[in-house]
PDB file of C-alpha atoms and ligand atoms in Angstrom:
ATOM      1  CA  MET C  39      -9.030  -9.833 -96.597  1.00 96.00           C
ATOM      2  CA  LYS C  40      -6.111 -10.996 -94.296  1.00 98.00           C
ATOM      3  CA  ARG C  41      -5.854 -14.547 -93.372  1.00 98.00           C
ATOM      4  CA  ILE C  42      -4.537 -15.618 -90.117  1.00 98.00           C
ATOM      5  CA  LEU C  43      -3.835 -19.329 -89.046  1.00 99.00           C
ATOM      6  CA  THR C  44      -4.231 -20.220 -85.274  1.00 98.00           C
ATOM      7  CA  VAL C  45      -2.837 -23.290 -83.950  1.00 98.00           C
ATOM      8  CA  GLN C  46      -4.227 -24.288 -80.526  1.00 98.00           C
ATOM      9  CA  ASP C  47      -6.810 -26.549 -78.805  1.00 98.00           C
ATOM     10  CA  LEU C  48     -10.484 -26.869 -78.952  1.00 98.00           C
ATOM     11  CA  SER C  49     -11.926 -26.917 -75.392  1.00 98.00           C
ATOM     12  CA  CYS C  50     -15.421 -27.689 -76.192  1.00 98.00           C
ATOM     13  CA  LEU C  51     -16.649 -25.803 -73.113  1.00 98.00           C
ATOM     14  CA  GLY C  52     -14.430 -23.161 -71.289  1.00 97.00           C
ATOM     15  CA  ARG C  53     -14.382 -20.053 -73.398  1.00 98.00           C
ATOM     16  CA  CYS C  54     -10.625 -20.374 -73.975  1.00 98.00           C
ATOM     17  CA  SER C  55      -8.286 -21.319 -77.053  1.00 98.00           C
ATOM     18  CA  LEU C  56     -10.237 -21.804 -80.311  1.00 98.00           C
ATOM     19  CA  THR C  57     -13.722 -21.054 -78.890  1.00 98.00           C
ATOM     20  CA  VAL C  58     -12.385 -17.541 -78.118  1.00 98.00           C
ATOM     21  CA  ALA C  59      -9.821 -17.232 -80.874  1.00 98.00           C
ATOM     22  CA  LEU C  60     -12.231 -17.864 -83.746  1.00 98.00           C
ATOM     23  CA  PRO C  61     -15.004 -15.480 -82.804  1.00 98.00           C
ATOM     24  CA  ILE C  62     -12.591 -12.654 -82.073  1.00 99.00           C
ATOM     25  CA  LEU C  63     -10.562 -13.010 -85.224  1.00 99.00           C
ATOM     26  CA  SER C  64     -13.656 -13.196 -87.430  1.00 98.00           C
ATOM     27  CA  ALA C  65     -15.153 -10.205 -85.662  1.00 98.00           C
ATOM     28  CA  MET C  66     -11.930  -8.266 -86.176  1.00 98.00           C
ATOM     29  CA  GLY C  67     -12.611  -8.598 -89.876  1.00 98.00           C
ATOM     30  CA  LEU C  68      -9.988 -11.444 -90.664  1.00 98.00           C
ATOM     31  CA  GLU C  69     -10.368 -14.797 -92.172  1.00 98.00           C
ATOM     32  CA  ALA C  70      -9.639 -17.057 -89.427  1.00 98.00           C
ATOM     33  CA  VAL C  71      -8.036 -20.625 -90.170  1.00 98.00           C
ATOM     34  CA  VAL C  72      -7.602 -23.104 -87.441  1.00 98.00           C
ATOM     35  CA  LEU C  73      -5.474 -25.913 -86.760  1.00 98.00           C
ATOM     36  CA  PRO C  74      -6.714 -27.858 -83.612  1.00 98.00           C
ATOM     37  CA  THR C  75      -3.856 -29.252 -81.478  1.00 98.00           C
ATOM     38  CA  ALA C  76      -6.162 -31.312 -79.231  1.00 98.00           C
ATOM     39  CA  VAL C  77      -9.944 -31.758 -78.452  1.00 98.00           C
ATOM     40  CA  LEU C  78     -10.871 -31.537 -74.705  1.00 98.00           C
ATOM     41  CA  SER C  79     -14.197 -31.857 -73.145  1.00 98.00           C
ATOM     42  CA  THR C  80     -13.488 -28.677 -71.024  1.00 98.00           C
ATOM     43  CA  HIS C  81     -10.198 -26.693 -70.420  1.00 97.00           C
ATOM     44  CA  THR C  82      -7.826 -28.227 -67.859  1.00 96.00           C
ATOM     45  CA  GLN C  83      -9.067 -26.239 -64.855  1.00 94.00           C
ATOM     46  CA  PHE C  84     -11.962 -28.787 -64.505  1.00 96.00           C
ATOM     47  CA  GLN C  85     -11.565 -32.074 -63.079  1.00 96.00           C
ATOM     48  CA  ASN C  86     -12.050 -35.436 -65.188  1.00 97.00           C
ATOM     49  CA  PHE C  87     -11.671 -33.680 -68.559  1.00 97.00           C
ATOM     50  CA  THR C  88     -11.374 -35.666 -71.830  1.00 98.00           C
ATOM     51  CA  PHE C  89      -8.302 -35.158 -73.945  1.00 98.00           C
ATOM     52  CA  ARG C  90      -7.736 -36.300 -77.569  1.00 98.00           C
ATOM     53  CA  ASP C  91      -4.268 -35.452 -78.655  1.00 97.00           C
ATOM     54  CA  LEU C  92      -4.410 -34.614 -82.370  1.00 98.00           C
ATOM     55  CA  THR C  93      -0.613 -34.628 -83.079  1.00 98.00           C
ATOM     56  CA  GLY C  94      -0.913 -37.500 -85.444  1.00 98.00           C
ATOM     57  CA  ASP C  95      -3.486 -35.466 -87.618  1.00 98.00           C
ATOM     58  CA  LEU C  96      -1.292 -32.343 -87.937  1.00 98.00           C
ATOM     59  CA  PRO C  97       1.190 -33.444 -90.656  1.00 98.00           C
ATOM     60  CA  GLY C  98      -1.591 -34.440 -93.001  1.00 98.00           C
ATOM     61  CA  ILE C  99      -3.404 -31.250 -92.733  1.00 98.00           C
ATOM     62  CA  PHE C 100      -0.126 -29.376 -93.280  1.00 98.00           C
ATOM     63  CA  GLU C 101       0.732 -31.346 -96.281  1.00 98.00           C
ATOM     64  CA  HIS C 102      -2.498 -30.890 -97.702  1.00 98.00           C
ATOM     65  CA  TRP C 103      -2.254 -26.918 -97.383  1.00 98.00           C
ATOM     66  CA  LYS C 104       1.254 -27.184 -98.770  1.00 98.00           C
ATOM     67  CA  ARG C 105      -0.063 -28.871-101.854  1.00 98.00           C
ATOM     68  CA  GLU C 106      -2.865 -26.400-102.349  1.00 98.00           C
ATOM     69  CA  GLY C 107      -0.251 -23.521-101.815  1.00 98.00           C
ATOM     70  CA  PHE C 108      -2.423 -21.757 -99.109  1.00 98.00           C
ATOM     71  CA  THR C 109      -0.393 -18.725 -97.642  1.00 98.00           C
ATOM     72  CA  PHE C 110      -1.221 -16.808 -94.445  1.00 98.00           C
ATOM     73  CA  ASP C 111      -0.487 -13.227 -93.250  1.00 98.00           C
ATOM     74  CA  THR C 112      -0.091 -14.279 -89.809  1.00 98.00           C
ATOM     75  CA  VAL C 113       0.504 -17.657 -87.940  1.00 99.00           C
ATOM     76  CA  TYR C 114      -0.608 -17.492 -84.108  1.00 99.00           C
ATOM     77  CA  THR C 115       0.108 -20.445 -81.920  1.00 98.00           C
ATOM     78  CA  GLY C 116      -1.470 -20.908 -78.477  1.00 98.00           C
ATOM     79  CA  TYR C 117      -1.971 -23.998 -76.284  1.00 98.00           C
ATOM     80  CA  LEU C 118      -0.091 -27.053 -77.944  1.00 98.00           C
ATOM     81  CA  GLY C 119      -1.421 -30.699 -77.108  1.00 91.00           C
ATOM     82  CA  SER C 120       2.068 -32.400 -76.860  1.00 94.00           C
ATOM     83  CA  ALA C 121       5.723 -31.530 -76.855  1.00 95.00           C
ATOM     84  CA  ASP C 122       5.849 -33.607 -80.148  1.00 96.00           C
ATOM     85  CA  GLN C 123       3.729 -30.782 -81.639  1.00 97.00           C
ATOM     86  CA  VAL C 124       6.637 -28.265 -81.110  1.00 97.00           C
ATOM     87  CA  ASP C 125       8.402 -29.866 -84.310  1.00 97.00           C
ATOM     88  CA  ILE C 126       5.415 -29.683 -86.371  1.00 97.00           C
ATOM     89  CA  VAL C 127       4.948 -25.880 -85.324  1.00 98.00           C
ATOM     90  CA  LEU C 128       8.558 -25.255 -86.091  1.00 98.00           C
ATOM     91  CA  SER C 129       8.145 -26.452 -89.748  1.00 98.00           C
ATOM     92  CA  LEU C 130       4.888 -24.689 -90.113  1.00 98.00           C
ATOM     93  CA  PHE C 131       6.812 -21.562 -88.982  1.00 98.00           C
ATOM     94  CA  GLU C 132       9.608 -22.108 -91.326  1.00 98.00           C
ATOM     95  CA  HIS C 133       7.229 -22.759 -94.179  1.00 98.00           C
ATOM     96  CA  TYR C 134       4.942 -19.700 -93.824  1.00 98.00           C
ATOM     97  CA  LYS C 135       7.593 -17.450 -93.052  1.00 98.00           C
ATOM     98  CA  LYS C 136       9.063 -17.786 -96.404  1.00 98.00           C
ATOM     99  CA  SER C 137       5.843 -16.422 -97.906  1.00 97.00           C
ATOM    100  CA  GLY C 138       5.952 -13.519 -95.451  1.00 98.00           C
ATOM    101  CA  ALA C 139       3.827 -14.509 -92.643  1.00 98.00           C
ATOM    102  CA  VAL C 140       4.357 -12.800 -89.253  1.00 98.00           C
ATOM    103  CA  LEU C 141       4.815 -15.498 -86.573  1.00 99.00           C
ATOM    104  CA  ILE C 142       3.040 -14.933 -83.191  1.00 99.00           C
ATOM    105  CA  ALA C 143       3.390 -17.451 -80.340  1.00 99.00           C
ATOM    106  CA  ASP C 144       1.576 -17.283 -77.129  1.00 98.00           C
ATOM    107  CA  PRO C 145       3.281 -19.903 -74.895  1.00 98.00           C
ATOM    108  CA  ALA C 146       0.063 -20.908 -73.203  1.00 98.00           C
ATOM    109  CA  MET C 147       1.151 -23.334 -70.527  1.00 98.00           C
ATOM    110  CA  GLY C 148       0.807 -21.908 -67.154  1.00 97.00           C
ATOM    111  CA  ASP C 149      -0.372 -19.157 -64.835  1.00 96.00           C
ATOM    112  CA  GLY C 150      -0.124 -17.919 -61.094  1.00 96.00           C
ATOM    113  CA  GLY C 151       3.280 -19.554 -60.791  1.00 97.00           C
ATOM    114  CA  LYS C 152       2.163 -22.987 -61.863  1.00 97.00           C
ATOM    115  CA  LEU C 153       2.068 -25.024 -65.132  1.00 97.00           C
ATOM    116  CA  TYR C 154      -1.225 -26.279 -66.349  1.00 96.00           C
ATOM    117  CA  THR C 155      -2.188 -29.871 -65.691  1.00 95.00           C
ATOM    118  CA  GLY C 156      -0.249 -32.168 -68.122  1.00 94.00           C
ATOM    119  CA  PHE C 157       2.820 -29.987 -68.647  1.00 97.00           C
ATOM    120  CA  ASP C 158       6.382 -30.408 -67.081  1.00 97.00           C
ATOM    121  CA  LEU C 159       9.812 -28.850 -67.430  1.00 97.00           C
ATOM    122  CA  ALA C 160      10.483 -30.706 -70.612  1.00 97.00           C
ATOM    123  CA  PHE C 161       7.382 -29.080 -72.322  1.00 98.00           C
ATOM    124  CA  VAL C 162       8.671 -25.820 -71.088  1.00 98.00           C
ATOM    125  CA  LYS C 163      11.960 -26.206 -72.958  1.00 98.00           C
ATOM    126  CA  LYS C 164      10.166 -27.182 -76.012  1.00 98.00           C
ATOM    127  CA  MET C 165       7.770 -24.291 -75.851  1.00 98.00           C
ATOM    128  CA  ALA C 166      10.907 -22.114 -75.495  1.00 98.00           C
ATOM    129  CA  GLN C 167      12.011 -23.312 -79.062  1.00 98.00           C
ATOM    130  CA  VAL C 168       8.534 -22.219 -80.527  1.00 98.00           C
ATOM    131  CA  CYS C 169       9.128 -18.769 -78.711  1.00 98.00           C
ATOM    132  CA  ALA C 170      12.771 -18.736 -80.100  1.00 98.00           C
ATOM    133  CA  ALA C 171      11.319 -19.137 -83.707  1.00 98.00           C
ATOM    134  CA  ALA C 172       8.554 -16.787 -83.615  1.00 98.00           C
ATOM    135  CA  ASP C 173       8.663 -12.971 -84.316  1.00 98.00           C
ATOM    136  CA  ILE C 174       6.417 -11.891 -81.337  1.00 99.00           C
ATOM    137  CA  ILE C 175       5.741 -13.822 -78.123  1.00 99.00           C
ATOM    138  CA  LEU C 176       3.333 -13.143 -75.686  1.00 98.00           C
ATOM    139  CA  PRO C 177       4.087 -14.899 -72.377  1.00 98.00           C
ATOM    140  CA  ASN C 178       2.640 -14.189 -69.021  1.00 98.00           C
ATOM    141  CA  MET C 179       4.948 -13.695 -65.885  1.00 98.00           C
ATOM    142  CA  THR C 180       4.517 -17.442 -65.103  1.00 98.00           C
ATOM    143  CA  GLU C 181       5.517 -18.619 -68.524  1.00 98.00           C
ATOM    144  CA  ALA C 182       8.327 -16.141 -68.904  1.00 98.00           C
ATOM    145  CA  SER C 183       9.942 -17.149 -65.470  1.00 98.00           C
ATOM    146  CA  MET C 184       9.553 -20.847 -66.536  1.00 98.00           C
ATOM    147  CA  MET C 185      11.158 -20.317 -69.878  1.00 98.00           C
ATOM    148  CA  LEU C 186      14.027 -18.230 -68.618  1.00 98.00           C
ATOM    149  CA  GLY C 187      14.460 -20.481 -65.471  1.00 98.00           C
ATOM    150  CA  ILE C 188      14.155 -17.675 -62.998  1.00 98.00           C
ATOM    151  CA  ASP C 189      11.916 -17.585 -59.934  1.00 97.00           C
ATOM    152  CA  TYR C 190       8.359 -16.568 -60.554  1.00 98.00           C
ATOM    153  CA  ARG C 191       7.631 -13.149 -58.606  1.00 97.00           C
ATOM    154  CA  PRO C 192       4.007 -12.222 -58.888  1.00 93.00           C
ATOM    155  CA  ASP C 193       4.886  -8.654 -57.866  1.00 95.00           C
ATOM    156  CA  GLY C 194       7.342  -6.691 -55.694  1.00 94.00           C
ATOM    157  CA  TYR C 195       9.740  -5.803 -58.669  1.00 98.00           C
ATOM    158  CA  ASP C 196      10.614  -2.599 -60.319  1.00 97.00           C
ATOM    159  CA  GLU C 197      10.654  -1.532 -63.931  1.00 98.00           C
ATOM    160  CA  SER C 198      14.317  -2.341 -64.486  1.00 98.00           C
ATOM    161  CA  TYR C 199      13.592  -6.008 -63.500  1.00 98.00           C
ATOM    162  CA  ILE C 200      11.025  -6.221 -66.021  1.00 98.00           C
ATOM    163  CA  LYS C 201      13.185  -4.549 -68.571  1.00 98.00           C
ATOM    164  CA  ASP C 202      15.751  -7.049 -67.974  1.00 98.00           C
ATOM    165  CA  VAL C 203      13.206  -9.877 -68.227  1.00 98.00           C
ATOM    166  CA  LEU C 204      11.930  -8.632 -71.582  1.00 98.00           C
ATOM    167  CA  LYS C 205      15.431  -8.477 -72.956  1.00 98.00           C
ATOM    168  CA  ARG C 206      16.131 -12.079 -71.855  1.00 98.00           C
ATOM    169  CA  LEU C 207      12.957 -13.032 -73.553  1.00 98.00           C
ATOM    170  CA  CYS C 208      14.078 -11.572 -76.699  1.00 98.00           C
ATOM    171  CA  GLY C 209      17.253 -13.177 -76.162  1.00 98.00           C
ATOM    172  CA  LEU C 210      15.445 -16.654 -76.683  1.00 97.00           C
ATOM    173  CA  GLY C 211      15.193 -15.606 -80.445  1.00 98.00           C
ATOM    174  CA  ALA C 212      12.062 -13.562 -81.048  1.00 98.00           C
ATOM    175  CA  ARG C 213      12.126  -9.927 -82.254  1.00 98.00           C
ATOM    176  CA  THR C 214       9.536  -8.617 -79.824  1.00 99.00           C
ATOM    177  CA  ALA C 215       8.439  -9.910 -76.412  1.00 99.00           C
ATOM    178  CA  VAL C 216       5.173  -8.697 -74.711  1.00 99.00           C
ATOM    179  CA  LEU C 217       4.836  -9.649 -71.085  1.00 98.00           C
ATOM    180  CA  THR C 218       1.425  -9.700 -69.620  1.00 98.00           C
ATOM    181  CA  GLY C 219       0.375  -9.431 -65.887  1.00 97.00           C
ATOM    182  CA  VAL C 220       2.987  -6.888 -65.001  1.00 98.00           C
ATOM    183  CA  THR C 221       2.258  -4.796 -62.053  1.00 97.00           C
ATOM    184  CA  PHE C 222       4.146  -1.971 -60.228  1.00 97.00           C
ATOM    185  CA  HIS C 223       1.151  -0.939 -58.063  1.00 96.00           C
ATOM    186  CA  ALA C 224      -1.505  -2.730 -56.114  1.00 95.00           C
ATOM    187  CA  ASP C 225      -4.270  -0.977 -58.174  1.00 96.00           C
ATOM    188  CA  GLU C 226      -2.877  -1.360 -61.751  1.00 97.00           C
ATOM    189  CA  LEU C 227      -1.871  -4.122 -64.052  1.00 97.00           C
ATOM    190  CA  GLY C 228      -0.616  -4.033 -67.675  1.00 97.00           C
ATOM    191  CA  VAL C 229       1.519  -5.104 -70.276  1.00 98.00           C
ATOM    192  CA  MET C 230       5.223  -4.142 -70.916  1.00 98.00           C
ATOM    193  CA  ALA C 231       6.876  -4.982 -74.281  1.00 99.00           C
ATOM    194  CA  TYR C 232      10.352  -4.914 -75.831  1.00 99.00           C
ATOM    195  CA  ASP C 233      11.205  -4.700 -79.440  1.00 98.00           C
ATOM    196  CA  SER C 234      14.593  -5.627 -80.080  1.00 98.00           C
ATOM    197  CA  GLN C 235      14.943  -4.361 -83.644  1.00 98.00           C
ATOM    198  CA  SER C 236      14.054  -0.716 -82.734  1.00 98.00           C
ATOM    199  CA  ASP C 237      15.516  -1.193 -79.139  1.00 98.00           C
ATOM    200  CA  THR C 238      12.157   0.336 -77.756  1.00 98.00           C
ATOM    201  CA  PHE C 239      10.180  -0.490 -74.609  1.00 98.00           C
ATOM    202  CA  HIS C 240       6.372  -0.139 -74.713  1.00 98.00           C
ATOM    203  CA  ALA C 241       4.076  -0.179 -71.699  1.00 98.00           C
ATOM    204  CA  TYR C 242       0.352   0.151 -71.184  1.00 98.00           C
ATOM    205  CA  PHE C 243      -1.440  -0.128 -67.834  1.00 98.00           C
ATOM    206  CA  HIS C 244      -4.981  -0.132 -66.644  1.00 96.00           C
ATOM    207  CA  GLU C 245      -6.860  -0.507 -63.459  1.00 96.00           C
ATOM    208  CA  ARG C 246      -6.680  -3.906 -61.636  1.00 96.00           C
ATOM    209  CA  LEU C 247      -9.991  -5.682 -61.290  1.00 96.00           C
ATOM    210  CA  PRO C 248     -10.437  -7.950 -58.291  1.00 92.00           C
ATOM    211  CA  VAL C 249     -11.332 -11.065 -60.344  1.00 94.00           C
ATOM    212  CA  SER C 250      -9.408 -13.580 -62.437  1.00 92.00           C
ATOM    213  CA  TYR C 251     -10.786 -15.930 -65.103  1.00 94.00           C
ATOM    214  CA  HIS C 252      -9.203 -18.538 -67.273  1.00 93.00           C
ATOM    215  CA  GLY C 253      -9.034 -17.804 -70.979  1.00 96.00           C
ATOM    216  CA  THR C 254      -8.391 -14.174 -70.590  1.00 97.00           C
ATOM    217  CA  GLY C 255      -4.915 -14.646 -71.775  1.00 98.00           C
ATOM    218  CA  ASP C 256      -6.406 -16.315 -74.901  1.00 98.00           C
ATOM    219  CA  CYS C 257      -8.723 -13.442 -75.387  1.00 98.00           C
ATOM    220  CA  PHE C 258      -5.888 -11.119 -75.045  1.00 98.00           C
ATOM    221  CA  ALA C 259      -3.400 -12.895 -77.320  1.00 98.00           C
ATOM    222  CA  SER C 260      -6.390 -13.261 -80.104  1.00 99.00           C
ATOM    223  CA  CYS C 261      -7.171  -9.748 -80.019  1.00 99.00           C
ATOM    224  CA  PHE C 262      -3.493  -8.686 -80.186  1.00 99.00           C
ATOM    225  CA  ALA C 263      -2.689 -11.141 -83.134  1.00 99.00           C
ATOM    226  CA  GLY C 264      -5.834  -9.773 -84.914  1.00 98.00           C
ATOM    227  CA  ALA C 265      -4.858  -6.197 -84.387  1.00 98.00           C
ATOM    228  CA  LEU C 266      -1.401  -6.649 -85.669  1.00 98.00           C
ATOM    229  CA  SER C 267      -2.785  -8.697 -88.658  1.00 98.00           C
ATOM    230  CA  ARG C 268      -5.165  -6.069 -89.813  1.00 98.00           C
ATOM    231  CA  GLY C 269      -2.140  -3.608 -89.795  1.00 98.00           C
ATOM    232  CA  GLN C 270      -2.232  -1.896 -86.443  1.00 98.00           C
ATOM    233  CA  SER C 271       0.997  -0.917 -84.728  1.00 98.00           C
ATOM    234  CA  LEU C 272       2.360  -2.676 -81.577  1.00 98.00           C
ATOM    235  CA  ASP C 273       1.194   0.081 -79.328  1.00 98.00           C
ATOM    236  CA  GLU C 274      -2.283   0.054 -80.893  1.00 98.00           C
ATOM    237  CA  ALA C 275      -2.388  -3.807 -80.619  1.00 98.00           C
ATOM    238  CA  ILE C 276      -1.506  -3.772 -76.855  1.00 98.00           C
ATOM    239  CA  ARG C 277      -3.844  -0.933 -76.135  1.00 98.00           C
ATOM    240  CA  LEU C 278      -6.990  -2.569 -77.879  1.00 98.00           C
ATOM    241  CA  SER C 279      -6.326  -5.951 -76.321  1.00 98.00           C
ATOM    242  CA  SER C 280      -5.720  -4.571 -72.908  1.00 98.00           C
ATOM    243  CA  ASP C 281      -8.749  -2.583 -73.025  1.00 98.00           C
ATOM    244  CA  TYR C 282     -10.831  -5.529 -74.521  1.00 98.00           C
ATOM    245  CA  ILE C 283      -9.933  -7.532 -71.760  1.00 98.00           C
ATOM    246  CA  VAL C 284     -10.873  -5.001 -69.305  1.00 98.00           C
ATOM    247  CA  SER C 285     -14.271  -4.585 -70.754  1.00 98.00           C
ATOM    248  CA  CYS C 286     -14.689  -8.393 -70.871  1.00 98.00           C
ATOM    249  CA  LEU C 287     -13.944  -8.613 -67.227  1.00 97.00           C
ATOM    250  CA  LYS C 288     -16.382  -5.621 -66.214  1.00 98.00           C
ATOM    251  CA  ILE C 289     -19.103  -7.084 -68.363  1.00 97.00           C
ATOM    252  CA  THR C 290     -18.486 -10.327 -66.618  1.00 97.00           C
ATOM    253  CA  MET C 291     -18.526  -8.934 -63.126  1.00 97.00           C
ATOM    254  CA  ALA C 292     -21.791  -7.084 -63.640  1.00 97.00           C
ATOM    255  CA  ASP C 293     -23.453 -10.392 -64.994  1.00 95.00           C
ATOM    256  CA  PRO C 294     -25.585 -11.918 -62.245  1.00 94.00           C
ATOM    257  CA  ASP C 295     -25.527 -15.253 -64.447  1.00 93.00           C
ATOM    258  CA  ARG C 296     -21.747 -15.040 -65.071  1.00 93.00           C
ATOM    259  CA  ARG C 297     -19.889 -18.511 -65.415  1.00 93.00           C
ATOM    260  CA  THR C 298     -16.797 -19.338 -63.287  1.00 91.00           C
ATOM    261  CA  TYR C 299     -14.883 -20.614 -66.241  1.00 93.00           C
ATOM    262  CA  GLY C 300     -14.285 -17.810 -68.475  1.00 96.00           C
ATOM    263  CA  VAL C 301     -15.251 -14.304 -69.509  1.00 97.00           C
ATOM    264  CA  ASN C 302     -18.176 -12.726 -71.464  1.00 97.00           C
ATOM    265  CA  PHE C 303     -15.868 -12.056 -74.224  1.00 98.00           C
ATOM    266  CA  GLU C 304     -18.844 -11.988 -76.596  1.00 98.00           C
ATOM    267  CA  GLN C 305     -20.533  -8.822 -75.419  1.00 98.00           C
ATOM    268  CA  ALA C 306     -17.468  -6.754 -75.611  1.00 98.00           C
ATOM    269  CA  LEU C 307     -16.980  -7.935 -79.361  1.00 98.00           C
ATOM    270  CA  PRO C 308     -18.318  -4.571 -80.826  1.00 98.00           C
ATOM    271  CA  MET C 309     -15.163  -2.749 -79.573  1.00 98.00           C
ATOM    272  CA  VAL C 310     -12.885  -4.833 -81.748  1.00 98.00           C
ATOM    273  CA  LEU C 311     -14.942  -4.461 -85.102  1.00 98.00           C
ATOM    274  CA  PRO C 312     -13.183  -2.911 -87.819  1.00 97.00           C
ATOM    275  CA  GLN C 313     -13.592   0.905 -87.700  1.00 87.00           C
TER     276      GLN C 313
HETATM  277  O1  PXL Q1107      -6.554 -20.550 -71.521  1.00 51.38           O
HETATM  278  C1  PXL Q1107      -5.496 -21.457 -71.707  1.00 51.38           C
HETATM  279  C2  PXL Q1107      -5.810 -22.644 -71.764  1.00 51.38           C
HETATM  280  C3  PXL Q1107      -5.969 -23.160 -73.152  1.00 51.38           C
HETATM  281  N1  PXL Q1107      -6.261 -24.647 -73.297  1.00 51.38           N
HETATM  282  C4  PXL Q1107      -6.479 -25.526 -72.307  1.00 51.38           C
HETATM  283  C5  PXL Q1107      -6.394 -24.983 -70.995  1.00 51.38           C
HETATM  284  C6  PXL Q1107      -6.098 -23.668 -70.759  1.00 51.38           C
HETATM  285  C7  PXL Q1107      -5.802 -23.106 -69.412  1.00 51.38           C
HETATM  286  O2  PXL Q1107      -6.163 -23.927 -68.487  1.00 51.38           O
HETATM  287  O3  PXL Q1107      -6.465 -25.732 -70.138  1.00 51.38           O
HETATM  288  C8  PXL Q1107      -6.877 -26.788 -72.741  1.00 51.38           C
END
């Protein structure tokens, strides 16, 4: 059984980060190991959330795992609790890379042109270091523009603009950049990727649904990381995780009892089970 380590926060309520990563990765047939970066009462889109930064706990956990000699097939990072955690993540990357782990970074720090509460441009620079050290990065348009220091353009660009952004993202250091939230037409939304090793672009578009929920980026990244870990190709991983998100959104839209803070990722899980 493949083993994946995911490094991100535990937002107790909010259907994001670890509360989606863990069930998705387990459903995909992987052994999911977690390194929680912070514990929050809710994700940061709520008012007055509590926040316990776990930076101080991470070195001890890492040291213990090193002494035990654990290895991982994949290390997948998401929301980090502090800029100081970046150096710890970089040493985790360096250590597990040696035993062959694939390093996937979702620089979860903003959306809709804005950084999440608590982050600033200094944090963006630190997150760009994580993206430089990873093999595969999964920014959305906001995170990509912030890390590259370019204007955030929600739409109104063409394919050559996105290809340039993707090449510049790989220029940060990663082999492959997967950019989410790409749109060339009002009725569709999708993903474009660039693999610098093979010099190939990849794209997958689906219908654009008239809703937006927090945590969909985490559901996408978890499904994508899970698919790659179990041996699926880049194209297959992009297709499965995009289709999964569309299903999550459709199920959520059809639910009269839907929550405002996250998608019904649970009821779409059957589609990610191992075939
Ligand atoms: O879904 C991204 C995310 C992860 N973790 C926390 C967040 C958010 C988005 O707001 O606040 C704590």
